[in-house]
Every structure is written in C-alpha cells, then in structure tokens.
PDB file of C-alpha atoms in Angstrom:
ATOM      1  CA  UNK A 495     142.116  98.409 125.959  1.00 46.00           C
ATOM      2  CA  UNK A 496     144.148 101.562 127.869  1.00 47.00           C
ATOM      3  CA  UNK A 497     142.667 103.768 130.128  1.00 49.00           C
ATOM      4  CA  UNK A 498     141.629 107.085 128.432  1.00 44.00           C
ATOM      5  CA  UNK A 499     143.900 109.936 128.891  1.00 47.00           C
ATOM      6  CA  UNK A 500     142.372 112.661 130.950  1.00 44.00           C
ATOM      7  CA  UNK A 501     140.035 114.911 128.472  1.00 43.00           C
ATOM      8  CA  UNK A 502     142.099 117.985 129.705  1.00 43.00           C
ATOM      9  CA  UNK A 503     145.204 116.508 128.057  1.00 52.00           C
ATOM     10  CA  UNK A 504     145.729 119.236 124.717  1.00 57.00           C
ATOM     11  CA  UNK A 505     144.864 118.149 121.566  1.00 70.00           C
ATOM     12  CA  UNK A 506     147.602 116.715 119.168  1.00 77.00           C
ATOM     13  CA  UNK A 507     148.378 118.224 115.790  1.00 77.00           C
ATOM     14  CA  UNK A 508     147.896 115.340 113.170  1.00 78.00           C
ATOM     15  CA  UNK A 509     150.164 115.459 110.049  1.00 73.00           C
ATOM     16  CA  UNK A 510     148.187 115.643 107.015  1.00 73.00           C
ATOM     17  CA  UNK A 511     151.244 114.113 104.411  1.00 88.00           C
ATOM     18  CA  UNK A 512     152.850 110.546 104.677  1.00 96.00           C
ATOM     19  CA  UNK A 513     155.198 110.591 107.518  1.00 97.00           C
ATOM     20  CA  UNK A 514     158.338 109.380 106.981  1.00 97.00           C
ATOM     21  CA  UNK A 515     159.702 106.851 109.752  1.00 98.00           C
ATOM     22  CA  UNK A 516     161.313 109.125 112.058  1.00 98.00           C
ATOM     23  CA  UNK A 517     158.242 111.464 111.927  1.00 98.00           C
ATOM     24  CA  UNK A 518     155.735 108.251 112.178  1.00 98.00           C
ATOM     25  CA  UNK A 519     157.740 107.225 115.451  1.00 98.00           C
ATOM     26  CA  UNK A 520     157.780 110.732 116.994  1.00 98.00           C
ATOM     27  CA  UNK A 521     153.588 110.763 116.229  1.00 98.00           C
ATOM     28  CA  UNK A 522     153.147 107.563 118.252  1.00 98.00           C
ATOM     29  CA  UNK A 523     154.738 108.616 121.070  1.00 98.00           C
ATOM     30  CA  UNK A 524     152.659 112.275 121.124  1.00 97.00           C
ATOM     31  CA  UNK A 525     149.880 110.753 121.033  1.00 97.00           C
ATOM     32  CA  UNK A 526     150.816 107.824 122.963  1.00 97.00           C
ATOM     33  CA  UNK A 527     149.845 105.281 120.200  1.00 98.00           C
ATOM     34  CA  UNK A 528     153.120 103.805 121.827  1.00 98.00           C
ATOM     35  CA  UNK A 529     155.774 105.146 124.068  1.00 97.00           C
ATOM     36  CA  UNK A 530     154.125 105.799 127.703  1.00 97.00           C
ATOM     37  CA  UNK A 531     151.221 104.161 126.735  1.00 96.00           C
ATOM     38  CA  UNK A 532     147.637 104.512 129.163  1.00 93.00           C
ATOM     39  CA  UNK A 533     147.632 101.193 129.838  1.00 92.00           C
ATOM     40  CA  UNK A 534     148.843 100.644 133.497  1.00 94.00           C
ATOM     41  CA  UNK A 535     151.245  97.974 134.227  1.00 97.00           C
ATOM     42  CA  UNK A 536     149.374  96.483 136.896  1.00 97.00           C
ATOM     43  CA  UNK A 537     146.204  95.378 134.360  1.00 97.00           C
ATOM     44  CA  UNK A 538     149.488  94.248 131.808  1.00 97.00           C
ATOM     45  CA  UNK A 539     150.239  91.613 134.694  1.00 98.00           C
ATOM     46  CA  UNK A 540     146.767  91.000 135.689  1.00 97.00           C
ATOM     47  CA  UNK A 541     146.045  89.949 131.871  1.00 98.00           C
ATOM     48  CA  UNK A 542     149.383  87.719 131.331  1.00 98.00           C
ATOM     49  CA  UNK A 543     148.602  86.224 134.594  1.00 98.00           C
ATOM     50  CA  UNK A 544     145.413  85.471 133.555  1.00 98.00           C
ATOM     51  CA  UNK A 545     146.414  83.775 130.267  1.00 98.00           C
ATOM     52  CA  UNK A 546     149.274  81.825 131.773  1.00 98.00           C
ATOM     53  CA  UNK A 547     146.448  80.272 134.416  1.00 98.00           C
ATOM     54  CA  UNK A 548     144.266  78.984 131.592  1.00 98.00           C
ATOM     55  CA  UNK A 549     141.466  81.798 131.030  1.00 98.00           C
ATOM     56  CA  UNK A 550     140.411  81.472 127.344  1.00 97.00           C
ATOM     57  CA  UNK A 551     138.563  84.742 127.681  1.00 97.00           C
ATOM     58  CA  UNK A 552     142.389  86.044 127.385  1.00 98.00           C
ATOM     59  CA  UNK A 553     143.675  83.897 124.551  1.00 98.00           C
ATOM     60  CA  UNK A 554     141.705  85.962 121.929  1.00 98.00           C
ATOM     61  CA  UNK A 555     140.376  82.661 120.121  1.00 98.00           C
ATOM     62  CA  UNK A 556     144.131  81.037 119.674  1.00 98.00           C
ATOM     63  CA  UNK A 557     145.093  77.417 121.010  1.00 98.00           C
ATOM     64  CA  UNK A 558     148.056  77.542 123.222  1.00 98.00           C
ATOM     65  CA  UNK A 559     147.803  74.578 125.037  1.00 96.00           C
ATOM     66  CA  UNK A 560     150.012  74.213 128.060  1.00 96.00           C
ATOM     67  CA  UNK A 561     152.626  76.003 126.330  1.00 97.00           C
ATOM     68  CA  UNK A 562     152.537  79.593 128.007  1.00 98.00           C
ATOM     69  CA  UNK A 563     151.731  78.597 131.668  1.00 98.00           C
ATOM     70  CA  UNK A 564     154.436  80.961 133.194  1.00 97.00           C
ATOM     71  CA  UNK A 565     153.472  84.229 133.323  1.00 97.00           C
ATOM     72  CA  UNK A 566     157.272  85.160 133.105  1.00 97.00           C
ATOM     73  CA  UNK A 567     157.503  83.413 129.662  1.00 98.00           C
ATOM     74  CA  UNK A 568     154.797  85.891 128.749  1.00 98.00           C
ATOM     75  CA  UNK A 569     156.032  88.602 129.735  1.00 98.00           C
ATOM     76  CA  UNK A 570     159.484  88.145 127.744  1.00 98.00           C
ATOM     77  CA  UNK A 571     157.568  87.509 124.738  1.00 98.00           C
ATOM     78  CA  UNK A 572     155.606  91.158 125.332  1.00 98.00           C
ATOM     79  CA  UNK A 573     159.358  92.692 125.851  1.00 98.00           C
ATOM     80  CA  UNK A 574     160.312  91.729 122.580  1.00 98.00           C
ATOM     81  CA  UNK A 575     157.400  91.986 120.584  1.00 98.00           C
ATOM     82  CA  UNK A 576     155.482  94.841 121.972  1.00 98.00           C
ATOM     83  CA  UNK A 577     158.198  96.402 123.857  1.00 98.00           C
ATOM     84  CA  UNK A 578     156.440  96.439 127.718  1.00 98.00           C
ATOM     85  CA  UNK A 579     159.164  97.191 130.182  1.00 96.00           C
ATOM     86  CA  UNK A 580     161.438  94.039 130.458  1.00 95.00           C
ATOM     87  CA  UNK A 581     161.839  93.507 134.443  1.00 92.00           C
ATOM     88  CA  UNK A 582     159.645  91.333 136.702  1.00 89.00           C
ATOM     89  CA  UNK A 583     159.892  93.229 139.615  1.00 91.00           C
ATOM     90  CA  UNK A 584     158.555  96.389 137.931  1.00 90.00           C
ATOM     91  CA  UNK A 585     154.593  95.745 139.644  1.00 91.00           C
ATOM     92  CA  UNK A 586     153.012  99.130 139.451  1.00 94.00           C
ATOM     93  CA  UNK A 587     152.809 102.489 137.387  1.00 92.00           C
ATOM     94  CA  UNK A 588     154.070 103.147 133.934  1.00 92.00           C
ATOM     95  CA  UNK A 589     153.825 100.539 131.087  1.00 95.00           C
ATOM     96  CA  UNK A 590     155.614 100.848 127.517  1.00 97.00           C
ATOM     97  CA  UNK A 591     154.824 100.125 123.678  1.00 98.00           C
ATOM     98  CA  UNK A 592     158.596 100.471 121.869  1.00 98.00           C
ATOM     99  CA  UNK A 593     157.607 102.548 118.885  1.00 98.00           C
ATOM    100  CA  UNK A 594     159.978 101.458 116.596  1.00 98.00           C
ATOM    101  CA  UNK A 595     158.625  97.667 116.993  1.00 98.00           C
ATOM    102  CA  UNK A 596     155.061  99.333 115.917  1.00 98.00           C
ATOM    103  CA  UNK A 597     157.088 100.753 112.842  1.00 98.00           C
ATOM    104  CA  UNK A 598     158.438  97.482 111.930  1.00 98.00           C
ATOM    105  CA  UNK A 599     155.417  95.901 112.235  1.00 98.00           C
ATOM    106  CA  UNK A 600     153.739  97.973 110.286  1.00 98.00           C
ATOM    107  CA  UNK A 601     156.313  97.847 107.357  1.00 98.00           C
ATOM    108  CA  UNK A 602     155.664  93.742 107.550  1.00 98.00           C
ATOM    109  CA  UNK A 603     151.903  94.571 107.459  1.00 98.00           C
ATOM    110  CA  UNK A 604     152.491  96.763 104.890  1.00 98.00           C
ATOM    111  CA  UNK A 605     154.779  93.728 102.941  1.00 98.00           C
ATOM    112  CA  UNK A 606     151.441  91.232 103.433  1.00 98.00           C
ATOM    113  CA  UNK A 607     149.154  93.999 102.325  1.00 98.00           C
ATOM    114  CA  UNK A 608     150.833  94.604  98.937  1.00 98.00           C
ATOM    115  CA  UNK A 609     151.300  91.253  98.024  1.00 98.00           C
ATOM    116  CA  UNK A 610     147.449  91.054  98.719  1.00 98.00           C
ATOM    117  CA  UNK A 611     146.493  93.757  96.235  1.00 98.00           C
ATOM    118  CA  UNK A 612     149.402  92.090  93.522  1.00 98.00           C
ATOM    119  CA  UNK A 613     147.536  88.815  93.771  1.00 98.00           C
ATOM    120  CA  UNK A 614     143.770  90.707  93.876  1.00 98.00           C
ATOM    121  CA  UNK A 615     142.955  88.665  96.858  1.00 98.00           C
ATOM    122  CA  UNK A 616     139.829  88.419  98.685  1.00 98.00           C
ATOM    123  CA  UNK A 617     140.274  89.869 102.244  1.00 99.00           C
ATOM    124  CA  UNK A 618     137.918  90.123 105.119  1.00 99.00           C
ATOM    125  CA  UNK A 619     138.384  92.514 107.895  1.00 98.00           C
ATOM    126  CA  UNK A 620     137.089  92.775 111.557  1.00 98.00           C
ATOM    127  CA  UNK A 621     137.326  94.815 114.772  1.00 98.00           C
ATOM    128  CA  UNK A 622     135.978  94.205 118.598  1.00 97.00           C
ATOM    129  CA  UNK A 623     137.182  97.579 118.769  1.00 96.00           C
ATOM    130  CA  UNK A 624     134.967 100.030 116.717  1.00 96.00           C
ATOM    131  CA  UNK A 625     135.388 103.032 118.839  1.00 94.00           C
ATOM    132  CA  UNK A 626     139.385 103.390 118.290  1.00 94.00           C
ATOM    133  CA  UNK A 627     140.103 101.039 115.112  1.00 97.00           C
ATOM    134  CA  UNK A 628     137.239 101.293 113.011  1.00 97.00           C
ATOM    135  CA  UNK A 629     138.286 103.596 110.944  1.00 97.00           C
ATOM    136  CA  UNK A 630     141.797 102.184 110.420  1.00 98.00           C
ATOM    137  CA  UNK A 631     140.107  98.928 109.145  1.00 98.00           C
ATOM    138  CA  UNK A 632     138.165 101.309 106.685  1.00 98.00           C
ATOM    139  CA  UNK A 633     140.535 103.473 105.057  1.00 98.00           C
ATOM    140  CA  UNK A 634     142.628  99.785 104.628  1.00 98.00           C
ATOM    141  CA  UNK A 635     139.981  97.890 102.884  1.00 98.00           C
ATOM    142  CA  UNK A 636     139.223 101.097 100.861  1.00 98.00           C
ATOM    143  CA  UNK A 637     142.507 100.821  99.684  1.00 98.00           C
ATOM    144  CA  UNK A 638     142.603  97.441  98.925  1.00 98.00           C
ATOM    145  CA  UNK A 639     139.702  97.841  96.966  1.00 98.00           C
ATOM    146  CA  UNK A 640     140.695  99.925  94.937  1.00 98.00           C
ATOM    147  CA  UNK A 641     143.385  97.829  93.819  1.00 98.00           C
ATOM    148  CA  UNK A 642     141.296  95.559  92.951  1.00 98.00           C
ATOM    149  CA  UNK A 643     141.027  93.194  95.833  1.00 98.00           C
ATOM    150  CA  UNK A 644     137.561  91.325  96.601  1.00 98.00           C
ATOM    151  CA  UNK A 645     136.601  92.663 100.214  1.00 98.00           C
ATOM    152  CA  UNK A 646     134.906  89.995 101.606  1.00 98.00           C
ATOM    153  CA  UNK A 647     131.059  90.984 102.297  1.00 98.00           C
ATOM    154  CA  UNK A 648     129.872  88.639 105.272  1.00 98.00           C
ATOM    155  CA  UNK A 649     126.883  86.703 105.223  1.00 98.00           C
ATOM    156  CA  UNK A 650     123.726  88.394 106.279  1.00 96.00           C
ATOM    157  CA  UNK A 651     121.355  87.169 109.718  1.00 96.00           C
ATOM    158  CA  UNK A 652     124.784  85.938 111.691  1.00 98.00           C
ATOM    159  CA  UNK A 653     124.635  85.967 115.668  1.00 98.00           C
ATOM    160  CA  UNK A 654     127.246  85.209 118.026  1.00 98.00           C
ATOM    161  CA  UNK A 655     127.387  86.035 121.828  1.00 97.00           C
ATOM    162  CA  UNK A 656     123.763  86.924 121.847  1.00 96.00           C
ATOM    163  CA  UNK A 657     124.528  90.233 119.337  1.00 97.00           C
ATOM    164  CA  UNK A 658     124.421  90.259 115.478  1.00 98.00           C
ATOM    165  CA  UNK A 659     127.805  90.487 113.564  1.00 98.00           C
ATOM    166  CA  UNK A 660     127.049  92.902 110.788  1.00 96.00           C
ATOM    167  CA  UNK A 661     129.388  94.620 108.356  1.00 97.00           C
ATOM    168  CA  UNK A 662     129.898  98.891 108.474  1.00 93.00           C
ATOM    169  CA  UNK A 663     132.027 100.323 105.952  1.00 94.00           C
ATOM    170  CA  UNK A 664     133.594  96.977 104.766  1.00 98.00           C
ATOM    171  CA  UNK A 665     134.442  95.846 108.570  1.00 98.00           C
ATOM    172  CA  UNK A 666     132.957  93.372 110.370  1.00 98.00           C
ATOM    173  CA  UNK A 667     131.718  94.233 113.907  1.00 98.00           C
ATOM    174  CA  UNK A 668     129.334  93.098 116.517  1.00 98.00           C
ATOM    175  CA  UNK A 669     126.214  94.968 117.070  1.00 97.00           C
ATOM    176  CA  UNK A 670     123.706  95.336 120.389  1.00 94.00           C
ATOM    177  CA  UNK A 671     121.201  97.008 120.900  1.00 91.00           C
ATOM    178  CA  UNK A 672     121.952 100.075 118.083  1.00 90.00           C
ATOM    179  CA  UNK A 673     125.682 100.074 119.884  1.00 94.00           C
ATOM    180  CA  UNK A 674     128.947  98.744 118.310  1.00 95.00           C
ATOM    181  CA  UNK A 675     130.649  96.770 121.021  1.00 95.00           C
ATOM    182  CA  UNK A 676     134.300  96.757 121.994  1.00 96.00           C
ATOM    183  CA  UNK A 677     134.426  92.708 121.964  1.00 97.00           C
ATOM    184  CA  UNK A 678     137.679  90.264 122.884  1.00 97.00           C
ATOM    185  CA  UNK A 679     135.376  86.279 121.708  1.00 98.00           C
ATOM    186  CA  UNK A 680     136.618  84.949 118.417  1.00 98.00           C
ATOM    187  CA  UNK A 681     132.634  83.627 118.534  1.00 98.00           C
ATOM    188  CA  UNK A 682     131.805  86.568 115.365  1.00 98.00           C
ATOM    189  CA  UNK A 683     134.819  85.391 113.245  1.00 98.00           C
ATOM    190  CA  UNK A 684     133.887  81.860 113.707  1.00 98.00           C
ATOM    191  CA  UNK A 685     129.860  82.707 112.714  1.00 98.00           C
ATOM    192  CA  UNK A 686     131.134  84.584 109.651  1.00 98.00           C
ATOM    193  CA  UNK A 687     133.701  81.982 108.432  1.00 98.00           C
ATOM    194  CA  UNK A 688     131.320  78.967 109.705  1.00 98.00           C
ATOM    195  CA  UNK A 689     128.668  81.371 107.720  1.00 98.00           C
ATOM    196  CA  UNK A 690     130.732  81.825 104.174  1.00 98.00           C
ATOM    197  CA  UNK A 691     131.519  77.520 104.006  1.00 98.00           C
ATOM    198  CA  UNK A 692     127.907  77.023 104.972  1.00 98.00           C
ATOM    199  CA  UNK A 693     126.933  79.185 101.566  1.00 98.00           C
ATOM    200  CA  UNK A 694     128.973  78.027  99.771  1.00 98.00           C
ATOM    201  CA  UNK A 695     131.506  80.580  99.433  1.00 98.00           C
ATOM    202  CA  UNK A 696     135.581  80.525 100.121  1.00 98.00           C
ATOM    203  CA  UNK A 697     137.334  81.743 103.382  1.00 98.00           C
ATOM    204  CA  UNK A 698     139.020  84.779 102.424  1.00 98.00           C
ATOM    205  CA  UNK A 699     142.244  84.755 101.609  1.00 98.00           C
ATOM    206  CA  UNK A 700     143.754  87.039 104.464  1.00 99.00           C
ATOM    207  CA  UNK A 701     141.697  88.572 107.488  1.00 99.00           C
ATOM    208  CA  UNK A 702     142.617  92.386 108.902  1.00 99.00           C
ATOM    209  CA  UNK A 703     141.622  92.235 112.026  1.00 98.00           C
ATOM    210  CA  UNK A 704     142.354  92.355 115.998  1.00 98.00           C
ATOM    211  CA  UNK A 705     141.415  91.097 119.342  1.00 97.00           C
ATOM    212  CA  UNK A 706     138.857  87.691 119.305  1.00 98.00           C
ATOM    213  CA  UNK A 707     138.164  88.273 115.409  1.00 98.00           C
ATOM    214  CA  UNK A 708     142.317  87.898 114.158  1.00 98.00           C
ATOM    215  CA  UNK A 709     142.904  85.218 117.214  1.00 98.00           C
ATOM    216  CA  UNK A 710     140.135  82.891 115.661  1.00 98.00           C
ATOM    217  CA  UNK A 711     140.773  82.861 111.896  1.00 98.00           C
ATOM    218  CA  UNK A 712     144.059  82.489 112.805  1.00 98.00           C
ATOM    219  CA  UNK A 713     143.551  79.336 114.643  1.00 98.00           C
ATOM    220  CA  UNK A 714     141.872  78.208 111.533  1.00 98.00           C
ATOM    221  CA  UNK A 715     144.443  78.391 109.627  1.00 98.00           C
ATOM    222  CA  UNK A 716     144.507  81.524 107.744  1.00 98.00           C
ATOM    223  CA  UNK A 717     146.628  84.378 107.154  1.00 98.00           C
ATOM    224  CA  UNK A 718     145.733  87.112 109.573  1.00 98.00           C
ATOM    225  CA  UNK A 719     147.535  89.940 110.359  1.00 98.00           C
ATOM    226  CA  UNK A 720     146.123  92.407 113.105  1.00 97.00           C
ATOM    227  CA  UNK A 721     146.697  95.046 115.851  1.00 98.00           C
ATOM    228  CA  UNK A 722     147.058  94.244 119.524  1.00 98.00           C
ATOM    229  CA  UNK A 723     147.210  96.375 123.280  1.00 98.00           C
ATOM    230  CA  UNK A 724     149.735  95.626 125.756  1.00 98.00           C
ATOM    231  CA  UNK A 725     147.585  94.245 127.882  1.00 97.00           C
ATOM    232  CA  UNK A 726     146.265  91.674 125.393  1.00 97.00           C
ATOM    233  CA  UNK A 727     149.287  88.954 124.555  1.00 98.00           C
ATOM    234  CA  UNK A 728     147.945  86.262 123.435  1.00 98.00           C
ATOM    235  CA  UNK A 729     147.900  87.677 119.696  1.00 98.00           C
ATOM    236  CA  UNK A 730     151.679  88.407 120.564  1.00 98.00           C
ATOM    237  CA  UNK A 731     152.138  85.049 121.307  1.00 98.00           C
ATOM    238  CA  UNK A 732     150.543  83.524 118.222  1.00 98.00           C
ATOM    239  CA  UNK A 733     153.048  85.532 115.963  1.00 98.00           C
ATOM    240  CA  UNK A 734     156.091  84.390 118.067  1.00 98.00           C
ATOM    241  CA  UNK A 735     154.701  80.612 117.517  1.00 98.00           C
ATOM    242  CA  UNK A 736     153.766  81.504 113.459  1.00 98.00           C
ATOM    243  CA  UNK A 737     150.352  80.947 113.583  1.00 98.00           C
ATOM    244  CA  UNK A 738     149.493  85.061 113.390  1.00 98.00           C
ATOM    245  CA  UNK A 739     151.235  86.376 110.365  1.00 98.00           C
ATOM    246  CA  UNK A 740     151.832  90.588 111.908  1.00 98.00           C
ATOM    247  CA  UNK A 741     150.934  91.695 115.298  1.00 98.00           C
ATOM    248  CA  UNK A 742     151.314  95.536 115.308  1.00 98.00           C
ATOM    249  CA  UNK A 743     151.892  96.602 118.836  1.00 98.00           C
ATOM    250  CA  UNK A 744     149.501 100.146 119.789  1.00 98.00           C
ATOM    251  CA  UNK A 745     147.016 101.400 122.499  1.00 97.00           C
ATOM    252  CA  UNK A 746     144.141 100.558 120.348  1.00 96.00           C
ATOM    253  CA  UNK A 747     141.886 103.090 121.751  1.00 94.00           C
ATOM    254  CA  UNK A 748     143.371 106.506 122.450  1.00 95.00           C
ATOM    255  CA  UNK A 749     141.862 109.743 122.614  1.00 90.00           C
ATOM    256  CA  UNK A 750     141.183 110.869 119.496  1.00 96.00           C
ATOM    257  CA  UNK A 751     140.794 108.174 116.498  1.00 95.00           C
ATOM    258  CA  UNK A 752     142.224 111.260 113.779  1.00 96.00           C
ATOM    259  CA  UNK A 753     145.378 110.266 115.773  1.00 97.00           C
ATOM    260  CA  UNK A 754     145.410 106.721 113.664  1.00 98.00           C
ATOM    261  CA  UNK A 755     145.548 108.736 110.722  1.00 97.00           C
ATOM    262  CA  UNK A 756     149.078 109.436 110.060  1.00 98.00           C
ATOM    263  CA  UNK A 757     149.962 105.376 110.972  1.00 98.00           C
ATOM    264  CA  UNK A 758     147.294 104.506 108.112  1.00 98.00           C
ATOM    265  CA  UNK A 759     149.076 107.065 105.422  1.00 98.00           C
ATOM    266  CA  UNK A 760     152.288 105.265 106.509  1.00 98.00           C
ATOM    267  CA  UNK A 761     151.098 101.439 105.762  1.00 98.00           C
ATOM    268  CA  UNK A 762     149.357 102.227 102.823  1.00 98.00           C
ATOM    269  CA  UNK A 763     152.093 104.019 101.519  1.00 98.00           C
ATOM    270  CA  UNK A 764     154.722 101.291 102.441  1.00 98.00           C
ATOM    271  CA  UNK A 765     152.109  99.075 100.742  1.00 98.00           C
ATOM    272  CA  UNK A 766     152.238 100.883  97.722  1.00 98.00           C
ATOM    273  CA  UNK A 767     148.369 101.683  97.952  1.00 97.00           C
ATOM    274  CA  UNK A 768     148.641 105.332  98.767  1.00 85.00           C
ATOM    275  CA  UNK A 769     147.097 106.114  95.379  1.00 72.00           C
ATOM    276  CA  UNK A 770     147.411 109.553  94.334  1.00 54.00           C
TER     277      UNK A 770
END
C-alpha cells in the first residue's frame, strides 16, 4: 500500500463515459493510479529486499523457492512489469507505475474476463484491500453476473488469522472487530477454498482478487488474475513465472476510491460487459 497523498492535494475530476486509452492513461497519472505513484522508493526496496531474503509475509501466498534470492533480479522483473524506475543506484525519493503497462494489463484482464462470462463460469473474488479496491471487485462481479456467470458465494462460519472471512457485495474480505482489514496472508483464500472442497462444492473457476487472496489460489493452481502495488512483487513475479494469469500494476489505495471508476468502465468495456 502507498502513502496517502496529502488531504490538501485538489480533488480530481472523474470522467463519467468509457475512456478511451489515451484518456484512461492520462486519468492514471492525475490521480496517480500510476505515473508518480505515493509509494516511496525506499519501502519498494525495503519490500524486494525482504522477499529476496526469504520473508513469506512478502510472497503474498506464492511458492518461489530459491528462485528470486537477488533482490536485483526483483527489481528487473518490477521494471518490466510494473514499470518502477529501472536503476539500482536510484535509493531514495520518487518511485514509478508505467501507465501504459496498467493499460495493457488491463486489456489482458479484460481478454480473461470475457472469456469468463462466454463460458458462464463460476468466479470468486477477494480483496485484503477493502478501503481502495472494494468497490472495483464489486462493480466486476456485478458485471459478470449479469452475464450470467455463477459468483461464487463463500462458505459461511470461516476464520483465518484470528478474523472471520465474510463476503460484502459479492467480495470476499476479512473482518475484525466490525472493521474490514487491509490484509497481505493468503490464510482467507485458503479457508474459503479449503471451505468449498470440504462442502462439497467446486473451486471456482477463476478468482479476482489481489494481495494474499490472488497469491494463494494461484499457488493452487487456479486461474487468478489480480491487482498489485509497487511495493508488493511477489504477485509480479508469479505472472513472469505463469503461475498468476494478469497482474495489473496500480497504487491500490489512493485518495479517493471514485478515482477507480473510470479504470473499471474501461475493463468492462474491453470485456464486452459494459451493458447498456
């Protein structure tokens, strides 16, 4: 998660139409969605450090072994696929998210999404970040549903990490004490698919997710797409080795969550689930 702009900064104006790309790309870099994201470099290199050395709190529920024990290798992969400023040296200040690679992985979202609602599949969708992306997962499975996909409802009297995992609006989240917690353990995704085959019932046939919650399912083998920070690469990672389907690269909580709004008109759109 990035630092919150200052709540001086001016409000944004948020289109109200489907942008097209140009006007998508120029939107995420207002509102810094991407472009000079909030999210210093210094906790960037703190977090790929931290992955490289082992911490599992870091690898968002995926395997990777030995494989990414230099924190160089890392950050190469987060050049490419997230677009963080490609130079070693570069220790303090200013971090980046390349807007165009948040287009483009939005339009393969978007690719994954519609051949979801072609083949009415059942999809299950998650967040450890309610207070920026909750609402994105929302207006998505809305969508889907009205295609006629099966959103996966998740079984009832689940716990993980000492919290329930409950299910608002058709997204899975993790609940504690009346709060919705911002959350990085794949331990919720595991109780609700551990949950489903202990009733029973199928694992769905893609997960929407991010953080812990896409990291896990992942691991288990299926399809998950998701949205990631640039200070959280192991999801980045686990699309570079095939095991995530999408990672789209954002600041997944910025200042205003209306400012997702014009990103969600654009996938559903390229999804061909805009409706009317």
């Amino acid at each position: 998660m990035g630092r919150m702009p200052k709540p001086t900064e001016p409000t944004v104006p948020i289109p109200t139409s489907v942008p097209t790309r140009a006007e998508l790309v120029e939107h995420l870099v207002r509102t810094r969605i991407a472009g000079q994201v909030a999210t210093p470099r210094e906790n960037n290199l703190a977090h790929y450090r931290a992955l490289a050395n082992g911490d599992r709190h870091y690898w968002l529920g995926l395997d990777l072994g030995d494989r990414w024990s230099d924190e160089q290798d890392v950050l190469a992969v987060m050049a490419e696929r997230c677009g963080v400023i490609d130079d070693a040296e570069h220790r303090q200040g200013q971090d980046t998210i390349d807007p165009e690679l948040t287009a483009a992985a939005l339009d393969r979202m978007a690719a994954r999404l519609r051949k979801a609602a072609l083949d009415r599949q059942s999809v299950l969708f998650a967040t450890g970040h309610p207070g920026g992306l909750l609402d994105v997962h929302r207006a998505t499975a809305a969508a889907l549903r009205a295609a006629g996909c099966e959103i996966v409802a998740i079984p009832s009297g689940l716990v993980a990490d000492e919290a329930s995992v409950w299910q608002f609006a058709d997204v899975a989240v993790l609940e504690r004490g009346a709060t919705l917690w911002h959350t990085h353990s794949p331990e919720p995704m595991a109780a609700i698919l551990d949950g489903l085959a202990a009733a029973g019932r199928p694992q769905p046939d893609l997960v929407v997710a991010d953080h812990g919650w896409a990291g896990c399912a992942a691991q288990r083998g299926l399809d998950a797409v998701g949205y990631a920070d640039c200070n959280d690469p192991a999801l980045f990672l686990g699309e570079a080795e095939g095991t995530v389907q999408v990672v789209v690269p954002l600041d997944d909580h910025v200042r205003d969550p209306r400012y997702y709004d014009p990103l969600v008109a654009y996938l559903l759109d390229g999804a061909g689930l805009a409706g009317d």
